[in-house]
Coordinates of C-alpha atoms and ligand atoms in Angstrom, one line a residue:
X448 CA 145.9 117.4 106.9
X449 CA 142.8 118.2 104.9
X450 CA 143.0 120.2 101.7
X451 CA 139.4 121.5 101.7
X452 CA 136.9 122.0 104.3
X453 CA 133.2 123.0 104.7
X454 CA 132.4 126.4 106.2
X455 CA 130.8 126.1 109.7
X456 CA 127.1 125.5 109.3
X457 CA 125.1 128.7 109.4
X458 CA 122.3 127.4 111.7
X459 CA 119.7 130.0 111.1
X460 CA 119.8 131.0 107.5
X461 CA 121.3 134.4 108.1
X462 CA 124.7 135.9 107.6
X463 CA 125.9 137.6 110.8
X464 CA 128.8 140.0 110.4
X465 CA 132.0 138.0 111.0
X466 CA 135.4 139.2 112.1
X467 CA 138.0 137.7 109.9
X468 CA 140.9 137.0 112.2
X469 CA 142.5 137.2 115.6
X470 CA 146.2 137.4 116.3
X471 CA 148.1 136.6 119.5
X472 CA 151.9 136.7 120.1
X473 CA 154.0 136.0 123.1
X474 CA 157.7 136.5 123.8
X475 CA 158.5 134.7 127.1
X476 CA 161.7 132.7 127.6
X477 CA 161.2 129.9 130.1
X478 CA 157.4 129.8 129.6
X479 CA 155.4 127.3 127.7
X480 CA 154.7 129.7 124.8
X481 CA 152.7 127.2 122.7
X482 CA 150.2 126.7 125.5
X483 CA 150.0 130.4 126.2
X484 CA 149.3 130.9 122.5
X485 CA 146.7 128.2 122.6
X486 CA 144.8 129.8 125.5
X487 CA 145.2 133.2 123.9
X488 CA 143.6 132.0 120.7
X489 CA 140.8 130.5 122.8
X490 CA 140.0 134.0 124.0
X491 CA 140.0 135.2 120.4
X492 CA 138.1 132.3 118.9
X493 CA 135.1 134.5 118.2
X494 CA 137.3 136.5 115.7
X495 CA 137.8 133.5 113.5
X496 CA 136.5 129.9 113.6
X497 CA 137.6 128.2 110.4
X498 CA 141.3 127.8 110.9
X499 CA 143.9 128.1 113.6
X500 CA 147.6 128.0 113.8
X501 CA 150.6 128.6 116.1
X502 CA 154.2 129.3 115.0
X503 CA 156.9 128.8 117.6
X504 CA 160.5 130.1 117.3
X505 CA 163.4 129.1 119.4
X506 CA 166.1 131.5 118.1
X507 CA 167.3 129.1 115.4
X508 CA 164.2 128.0 113.6
X509 CA 160.4 128.4 113.4
X510 CA 157.9 125.5 113.5
X511 CA 154.4 126.1 112.3
X512 CA 151.4 123.9 113.1
X513 CA 148.1 124.9 111.6
X514 CA 144.9 123.4 110.3
X515 CA 141.3 124.0 109.5
X516 CA 138.9 124.0 112.4
X517 CA 138.4 125.5 115.8
X518 CA 141.4 126.0 118.1
X519 CA 140.2 123.0 120.2
X520 CA 140.0 120.8 117.1
X521 CA 143.4 121.8 115.6
X522 CA 145.5 121.3 118.7
X523 CA 145.9 118.6 121.3
X524 CA 148.4 118.1 124.1
X525 CA 150.8 116.2 121.8
X526 CA 150.9 118.9 119.1
X527 CA 151.4 121.6 121.6
X528 CA 154.2 119.7 123.3
X529 CA 156.0 119.5 119.9
X530 CA 156.2 123.3 119.7
X531 CA 159.1 124.5 121.8
X532 CA 160.7 127.9 121.9
X533 CA 160.5 131.3 123.5
X534 CA 158.2 133.0 120.9
X535 CA 154.7 131.9 120.1
X536 CA 152.6 133.5 117.3
X537 CA 149.0 132.4 117.1
X538 CA 146.3 133.1 114.6
X539 CA 142.6 132.2 114.2
X540 CA 140.9 132.8 110.9
X541 CA 137.5 133.2 109.3
X542 CA 137.9 133.0 105.6
X543 CA 136.2 135.1 102.9
X544 CA 137.6 135.8 99.5
X545 CA 140.7 133.6 100.1
X546 CA 138.5 130.6 100.7
X547 CA 138.6 128.0 103.4
X548 CA 141.6 126.0 102.3
X549 CA 144.6 124.8 104.3
X550 CA 146.9 127.1 102.2
X551 CA 145.1 130.2 103.6
X552 CA 145.4 129.1 107.3
X553 CA 147.9 131.2 109.2
X554 CA 150.6 131.9 110.4
X555 CA 152.1 132.2 106.9
X556 CA 155.7 131.0 106.6
X557 CA 158.5 132.0 104.2
X558 CA 162.3 131.7 104.2
X559 CA 164.3 134.8 103.2
X560 CA 167.2 134.7 100.6
X561 CA 169.7 134.6 103.5
X562 CA 167.9 131.7 105.2
X563 CA 165.9 133.6 107.8
X564 CA 162.6 132.0 108.8
X565 CA 159.7 134.4 108.8
X566 CA 156.2 133.5 110.2
X567 CA 153.4 136.1 110.0
X568 CA 149.8 136.4 111.1
X569 CA 147.4 139.2 110.0
X570 CA 144.0 140.6 111.0
X571 CA 142.3 143.0 108.6
X572 CA 141.9 143.4 104.9
X573 CA 144.2 145.3 102.5
X574 CA 143.0 148.0 100.1
X575 CA 146.0 147.9 97.7
X576 CA 146.2 144.1 97.5
X577 CA 146.3 144.2 93.7
X578 CA 149.4 146.4 93.7
X579 CA 151.2 144.2 96.3
X580 CA 150.3 140.9 94.6
X581 CA 151.6 142.3 91.3
X582 CA 154.8 143.3 92.9
X583 CA 155.2 139.9 94.5
X584 CA 154.3 138.2 91.2
X585 CA 156.9 140.3 89.3
X586 CA 159.5 139.1 91.8
X587 CA 158.4 135.5 91.3
X588 CA 157.3 135.1 94.9
X589 CA 153.6 134.2 94.3
X590 CA 151.4 132.9 91.5
X591 CA 148.6 135.4 91.1
X592 CA 146.4 132.9 89.3
X593 CA 146.1 130.9 92.6
X594 CA 144.8 134.1 94.4
X595 CA 147.2 134.1 97.2
X596 CA 145.9 135.7 100.4
X597 CA 146.9 139.3 101.3
X598 CA 148.7 137.8 104.3
X599 CA 150.8 135.4 102.2
X600 CA 151.7 138.3 99.9
X601 CA 152.9 140.4 102.8
X602 CA 154.9 137.5 104.2
X603 CA 156.5 136.8 100.9
X604 CA 157.5 140.5 100.3
X605 CA 158.8 140.8 103.8
X606 CA 160.9 137.6 103.7
X607 CA 162.2 138.5 100.2
X608 CA 163.6 141.8 101.4
X609 CA 165.6 140.3 104.3
X610 CA 169.2 139.6 103.3
X611 CA 172.7 140.1 104.6
X612 CA 172.3 143.9 104.5
X613 CA 168.7 144.4 105.3
X614 CA 167.4 143.3 108.7
X615 CA 163.9 142.0 109.3
X616 CA 163.0 145.3 111.1
X617 CA 164.3 147.4 108.3
X618 CA 162.5 145.3 105.7
X619 CA 159.3 145.7 107.6
X620 CA 159.8 149.5 108.0
X621 CA 160.2 149.7 104.2
X622 CA 157.2 147.4 103.4
X623 CA 154.4 148.4 105.8
X624 CA 154.2 152.1 104.9
X625 CA 153.4 150.9 101.4
X626 CA 150.6 148.7 102.6
X627 CA 147.2 150.4 102.5
X628 CA 144.3 149.0 104.4
X629 CA 143.4 147.6 107.8
X630 CA 146.1 145.4 109.3
X631 CA 147.3 144.3 112.6
X632 CA 150.3 142.1 111.7
X633 CA 152.4 140.0 114.1
X634 CA 155.6 138.4 112.7
X635 CA 158.7 136.8 114.0
X636 CA 162.1 135.7 112.7
X637 CA 162.3 133.1 115.6
X638 CA 164.3 135.5 117.7
X639 CA 162.3 138.7 118.0
X640 CA 158.5 139.2 118.0
X641 CA 157.2 142.2 115.9
X642 CA 153.8 143.8 116.0
X643 CA 152.6 146.4 113.4
X644 CA 149.3 148.3 113.4
X645 CA 148.2 150.2 110.3
X646 CA 148.2 154.1 110.6
X647 CA 144.4 154.1 110.9
X648 CA 144.3 151.6 113.7
X649 CA 141.1 150.1 112.3
X650 CA 141.5 146.8 114.2
X651 CA 142.4 146.7 117.9
X652 CA 145.8 145.5 119.1
X653 CA 147.1 145.6 122.7
X654 CA 150.4 145.0 124.5
X655 CA 150.5 143.3 127.9
X656 CA 153.2 142.0 130.3
X657 CA 153.4 138.6 131.9
X658 CA 154.1 138.4 135.7
X659 CA 157.5 136.8 134.9
X660 CA 158.5 139.6 132.6
X661 CA 157.5 138.2 129.2
X662 CA 155.4 140.2 126.7
X663 CA 152.1 139.5 125.0
X664 CA 150.4 141.2 122.0
X665 CA 146.8 140.3 121.4
X666 CA 143.9 141.5 119.1
X667 CA 141.8 142.1 122.2
X668 CA 142.6 142.6 125.8
X669 CA 140.6 139.4 126.6
X670 CA 143.6 137.6 125.1
X671 CA 145.9 139.2 127.7
X672 CA 143.6 138.4 130.6
X673 CA 143.3 134.7 129.9
X674 CA 147.1 134.2 130.2
X675 CA 147.4 136.5 133.2
X676 CA 149.2 139.3 131.4
X677 CA 148.7 142.8 132.6
X678 CA 147.5 145.4 130.1
X679 CA 150.3 147.8 129.3
X680 CA 148.9 149.9 126.4
X681 CA 147.4 149.7 122.9
X682 CA 149.8 149.4 120.0
X683 CA 149.5 152.8 118.4
X684 CA 148.3 153.3 114.9
X685 CA 151.3 153.5 112.6
X686 CA 153.6 151.9 115.2
X687 CA 155.9 148.9 115.1
X688 CA 156.9 147.1 118.3
X689 CA 160.1 145.1 118.4
X690 CA 160.1 142.7 121.3
X691 CA 163.2 140.7 122.3
X692 CA 165.7 140.3 125.1
X693 CA 166.3 144.1 125.1
X694 CA 162.6 144.6 126.0
X695 CA 160.0 146.4 123.9
X696 CA 161.2 149.0 121.4
X697 CA 158.8 151.2 119.4
X698 CA 159.4 152.5 115.9
X699 CA 157.0 154.8 114.0
X700 CA 156.4 153.5 110.5
X701 CA 153.7 156.0 109.4
X702 CA 151.9 159.0 110.8
X703 CA 148.8 158.0 112.8
X704 CA 145.4 159.0 111.3
X705 CA 143.1 157.0 113.6
X706 CA 139.9 155.5 112.1
X707 CA 139.0 152.7 114.6
X708 CA 136.2 150.4 113.6
X709 CA 133.0 151.4 115.5
X710 CA 131.5 148.0 114.8
X711 CA 134.1 146.4 117.2
X712 CA 132.3 148.2 120.0
X713 CA 128.8 147.4 118.8
X714 CA 129.2 143.7 118.0
X715 CA 132.6 142.2 117.1
X716 CA 134.8 142.4 120.1
X717 CA 134.2 140.5 123.3
X718 CA 132.3 142.5 125.9
X719 CA 135.1 142.0 128.4
X720 CA 137.7 143.6 126.1
X721 CA 138.8 147.2 126.3
X722 CA 139.5 149.2 123.1
X723 CA 141.3 152.6 123.2
X724 CA 140.6 152.8 126.9
X725 CA 136.9 152.1 126.5
X726 CA 135.1 149.1 127.9
X727 CA 133.2 147.3 125.1
X728 CA 130.5 146.2 127.6
X729 CA 130.2 149.7 129.0
X730 CA 129.7 151.0 125.4
X731 CA 127.0 148.5 124.7
X732 CA 125.1 149.2 128.0
X733 CA 125.3 152.9 127.2
X734 CA 123.9 152.3 123.7
X735 CA 121.0 150.5 125.2
X736 CA 120.3 153.4 127.5
X737 CA 120.4 155.8 124.6
X738 CA 118.1 153.5 122.6
X739 CA 115.5 153.6 125.4
X740 CA 115.7 157.4 125.6
X741 CA 115.4 157.8 121.9
X742 CA 112.8 155.1 121.2
X743 CA 110.7 154.1 124.2
X744 CA 108.3 151.2 124.0
X745 CA 105.3 150.1 126.0
X746 CA 106.4 146.8 127.3
X747 CA 106.3 144.4 130.2
X748 CA 109.8 142.8 129.8
X749 CA 113.1 143.6 128.0
X750 CA 114.8 140.5 126.7
X751 CA 118.1 140.4 124.8
X752 CA 118.9 138.3 121.8
X753 CA 121.8 136.4 123.5
X754 CA 124.6 137.0 123.8
X755 CA 125.7 140.0 121.8
X756 CA 122.4 141.9 122.5
X757 CA 122.6 141.4 126.3
X758 CA 124.6 144.5 127.4
X759 CA 122.4 146.8 125.3
X760 CA 119.3 145.1 126.7
X761 CA 120.6 145.7 130.3
X762 CA 121.1 149.4 129.4
X763 CA 117.6 149.6 127.8
X764 CA 116.0 148.1 130.9
X765 CA 117.9 150.4 133.2
X766 CA 116.9 153.5 131.3
X767 CA 113.3 152.5 130.6
X768 CA 112.5 151.0 134.0
X769 CA 111.0 148.0 132.2
X770 CA 112.2 144.8 133.9
X771 CA 115.0 142.8 132.3
X772 CA 114.6 139.0 131.8
X773 CA 116.1 136.2 129.9
X774 CA 113.5 135.0 127.4
X775 CA 115.8 133.1 125.1
X776 CA 118.4 130.5 125.8
X777 CA 121.3 130.2 123.3
X778 CA 122.6 126.9 122.2
X779 CA 126.1 128.3 122.2
X780 CA 127.9 125.6 120.3
X781 CA 125.6 124.5 117.5
X782 CA 126.7 127.4 115.2
X783 CA 130.3 126.2 115.5
X784 CA 129.6 122.7 114.2
X785 CA 131.2 121.6 110.9
X786 CA 128.7 118.8 110.5
X787 CA 126.0 119.7 107.9
X788 CA 122.6 119.1 109.5
X789 CA 120.0 116.6 108.2
X790 CA 116.9 118.0 106.5
X791 CA 114.9 117.4 109.6
X792 CA 117.3 119.4 111.7
X793 CA 117.7 122.1 109.1
X794 CA 114.0 122.8 109.1
X795 CA 114.2 123.8 112.8
X796 CA 115.9 127.0 111.5
X797 CA 116.5 129.5 114.3
X798 CA 115.4 126.9 116.9
X799 CA 118.7 125.3 116.5
X800 CA 120.3 128.4 117.9
X801 CA 117.8 129.9 120.3
X802 CA 115.1 128.4 122.4
X803 CA 112.3 130.5 124.0
X804 CA 111.5 130.3 127.7
X805 CA 107.7 130.0 127.4
X806 CA 106.9 130.7 131.0
X807 CA 108.8 134.0 130.9
X808 CA 107.4 135.1 127.5
X809 CA 103.8 134.0 127.8
X810 CA 101.3 136.9 127.5
X811 CA 104.0 139.6 127.8
X812 CA 104.6 142.7 125.7
X813 CA 108.3 142.1 124.9
X814 CA 111.0 144.6 124.0
X815 CA 113.6 142.5 122.2
X816 CA 117.1 144.1 122.0
X817 CA 119.5 142.9 119.3
X818 CA 122.9 144.3 118.3
X819 CA 122.3 144.7 114.5
X820 CA 120.1 143.7 111.6
X821 CA 121.9 142.3 108.5
X822 CA 119.5 140.4 106.2
X823 CA 116.6 140.3 108.6
X824 CA 116.1 136.5 108.4
X825 CA 117.1 136.0 112.0
X826 CA 114.7 138.6 113.3
X827 CA 111.8 137.4 111.2
X828 CA 112.2 133.9 112.4
X829 CA 112.8 135.0 116.0
X830 CA 109.7 137.2 116.1
X831 CA 107.6 134.3 114.8
X832 CA 109.1 132.0 117.4
X833 CA 108.3 134.5 120.2
X834 CA 104.7 134.9 119.1
X835 CA 104.4 131.1 118.8
X836 CA 105.7 130.9 122.4
X837 CA 102.9 133.2 123.6
X838 CA 104.3 136.8 123.4
X839 CA 101.5 139.3 123.3
X840 CA 103.5 141.9 121.4
X841 CA 107.1 142.1 120.1
X842 CA 108.8 145.5 119.9
X843 CA 112.3 145.3 118.4
X844 CA 115.1 147.7 119.4
X845 CA 118.5 147.6 117.5
X846 CA 121.7 148.8 119.2
X847 CA 123.2 150.0 115.9
X848 CA 122.0 152.1 113.0
X849 CA 120.9 150.2 109.8
X850 CA 123.8 148.4 108.1
X851 CA 123.7 149.6 104.5
X852 CA 127.2 149.3 103.1
X853 CA 129.8 146.4 102.8
X854 CA 133.0 146.4 104.8
X855 CA 136.3 146.2 103.0
X856 CA 138.5 146.4 106.2
X857 CA 138.2 143.0 107.7
X858 CA 134.6 142.2 108.3
X859 CA 132.4 140.0 106.2
X860 CA 128.8 141.2 105.7
X861 CA 126.2 140.0 103.3
X862 CA 126.5 141.6 99.8
X863 CA 124.9 145.1 99.6
X864 CA 121.9 143.9 97.8
X865 CA 121.2 141.3 100.5
X866 CA 121.2 143.8 103.4
X867 CA 117.6 144.4 104.5
X868 CA 118.2 148.1 104.9
X869 CA 118.7 148.2 101.1
X870 CA 116.1 145.8 99.9
X871 CA 113.1 147.5 101.4
X872 CA 111.3 150.6 100.1
X873 CA 113.6 153.5 100.8
X874 CA 110.7 156.0 101.4
X875 CA 110.2 154.8 104.9
X876 CA 112.8 152.1 105.5
X877 CA 112.4 151.6 109.2
X878 CA 108.7 151.0 108.9
X879 CA 109.3 148.8 105.9
X880 CA 111.8 146.7 107.8
X881 CA 109.4 146.4 110.7
X882 CA 106.8 145.1 108.4
X883 CA 109.2 142.7 106.7
X884 CA 110.3 141.1 110.0
X885 CA 106.8 141.1 111.5
X886 CA 107.4 143.2 114.6
X887 CA 104.9 145.5 116.3
X888 CA 107.4 148.3 116.3
X889 CA 111.1 148.7 115.4
X890 CA 113.7 151.3 116.1
X891 CA 117.5 151.7 115.6
X892 CA 119.8 153.7 117.8
X893 CA 121.0 156.9 116.2
X894 CA 124.5 157.1 114.8
X895 CA 125.2 160.1 117.1
X896 CA 124.3 158.0 120.2
X897 CA 126.3 155.0 119.1
X898 CA 129.4 157.2 118.5
X899 CA 128.9 159.1 121.8
X900 CA 128.7 155.7 123.6
X901 CA 132.0 154.5 122.1
X902 CA 133.8 157.4 123.9
X903 CA 135.9 158.1 120.7
X904 CA 135.9 161.3 118.7
X905 CA 133.8 160.8 115.6
X906 CA 136.7 162.0 113.4
X907 CA 138.7 159.0 114.7
X908 CA 136.2 156.3 113.8
X909 CA 135.4 154.3 110.7
X910 CA 131.6 153.9 110.4
X911 CA 131.5 153.2 106.7
X912 CA 129.1 150.2 106.9
X913 CA 126.5 152.7 108.3
X914 CA 127.2 155.9 106.3
X915 CA 129.1 154.7 103.2
X916 CA 132.1 157.0 103.8
X917 CA 135.2 154.8 103.4
X918 CA 138.1 156.5 105.2
X919 CA 140.7 154.2 103.7
X920 CA 139.2 154.2 100.2
X921 CA 137.9 151.2 98.3
X922 CA 139.9 148.2 97.0
X923 CA 140.4 147.8 93.3
X924 CA 139.1 144.7 91.5
X925 CA 136.3 144.1 94.0
X926 CA 132.8 144.0 92.5
X927 CA 131.3 145.4 95.7
X928 CA 133.6 148.4 95.6
X929 CA 132.5 149.1 92.0
X930 CA 128.9 148.9 93.2
X931 CA 129.7 151.3 96.1
X932 CA 131.5 153.7 93.8
X933 CA 128.6 153.9 91.5
X934 CA 126.0 154.1 94.3
X935 CA 127.8 157.0 95.9
X936 CA 127.6 158.8 92.6
X937 CA 124.0 157.9 91.9
X938 CA 120.6 157.8 93.6
X939 CA 119.1 154.4 93.8
X940 CA 115.7 154.9 95.5
X941 CA 114.2 151.5 95.2
X942 CA 115.3 148.0 96.0
X943 CA 114.9 147.0 92.4
X944 CA 117.2 149.7 91.2
X945 CA 119.8 148.7 93.8
X946 CA 119.5 145.1 92.9
X947 CA 119.9 145.8 89.2
X948 CA 122.8 148.1 90.0
X949 CA 124.8 145.5 92.0
X950 CA 124.0 142.6 89.7
X951 CA 125.0 144.7 86.7
X952 CA 128.3 145.7 88.3
X953 CA 129.0 142.2 89.4
X954 CA 128.3 140.8 85.9
X955 CA 130.5 143.3 84.1
Ligands
SF4_48 S1 133.1 149.5 107.5 FE1 132.0 149.0 109.4 S2 132.8 147.0 110.1 FE2 134.2 147.8 108.5 S3 135.8 148.8 109.6 FE3 134.3 150.4 109.1 S4 133.0 150.4 110.9 FE4 134.1 148.5 111.0

């Protein structure tokens, strides 16, 4: 297996927000759990594309197979056939701080002092990582100089606490209330499958049942659908499920204080998933309708930036009465390649990812609907491409408010000083961004309309990347959190001030 690996090629010079992980677990005696896990991970591939792994337990031992790459690259028929048991635990990962090394691929695996195998997969990011890594280092479980991932630290602490007197369940009930941050954790001792969701329920996690009686837990309901499991319910914030031959048992590990990630609805989750009873596609269509009502445009055709902008574009077309059309074709797989392009190919930029349909675009006043703007490079290149293809006007409508703040809870954005909402003149930022990207007009949906479309009470959502209010606090030892702390206590009016601010904090 490879020890190091290149990140997937970013084919258009921008950094899109990226979900850091997907988790999938199945308890189903008599079923081919490794293949169920494989298909479950396929449905969650958008949540992590740099590493994939499956742990299978048969009641006596756990076998883990993982590697860097897409699910389809890591597994083949032979490797799946070697994974036999009644519990499968799958994980797909996009790496950030932990780096794209084999060591950080999941599920993590540890053996407890009494010889119990523990495999663990995690979606999210911890806020008190430093405290936990110190605790694990003091116990001699990890070497902090190697920067173990937060998932490895949790697995190490969990396994270490399991002995003749403390069960896996009790060890987890002691550990997880002390973990602060965003986490959906699946783990197994090879006999039972456990699922824990943090008290804020930042990331989604759902429980489903197989037709034959087995149980499935998945980051998104699309992972249940693909294996034919029927949705039962969401795992509650602050809840631990214990799944074994006795069925599904629930144990509260902390009082729920829900703060679901609003960006899951806007961009991250699959449109065919349902989060907290709310259809992701329905939310996006509604945001598009609200966008049309808030920011009309004189246009001949509404086109989406495929594919994440499509539902909002449908909603925009419905509410505005402007016809909907496909003006761009997405080359769906090029962004997933691990082969670095030649210089000739690299110069194609956005053309690698999107190709305009000239006969649709020619001479039209376009209303282009996208899900979000991060650094603005994509939109700048896209607008130029549309004009080159004959568009008469390009009006851009964005189905989320401007992204201004970094996420510390499991999403990787560009650093704060790279976000276009921060780099432009703050006196009239929307106009300044419009000019930067070369559009004829630009508008963002309001925060109120986005929240209303999610169907969730505002008090139960995290929207820190839009408003800078971090409901779980900021992690220690992270240069971006220092920048945020100082920004929240200061007034940086210009891009230069912000730039100096972040650079200064990162250097000291
Ligand atoms: S900061 Fe943004 S992306 Fe991160 S959890 Fe909150 S809403 Fe989601």
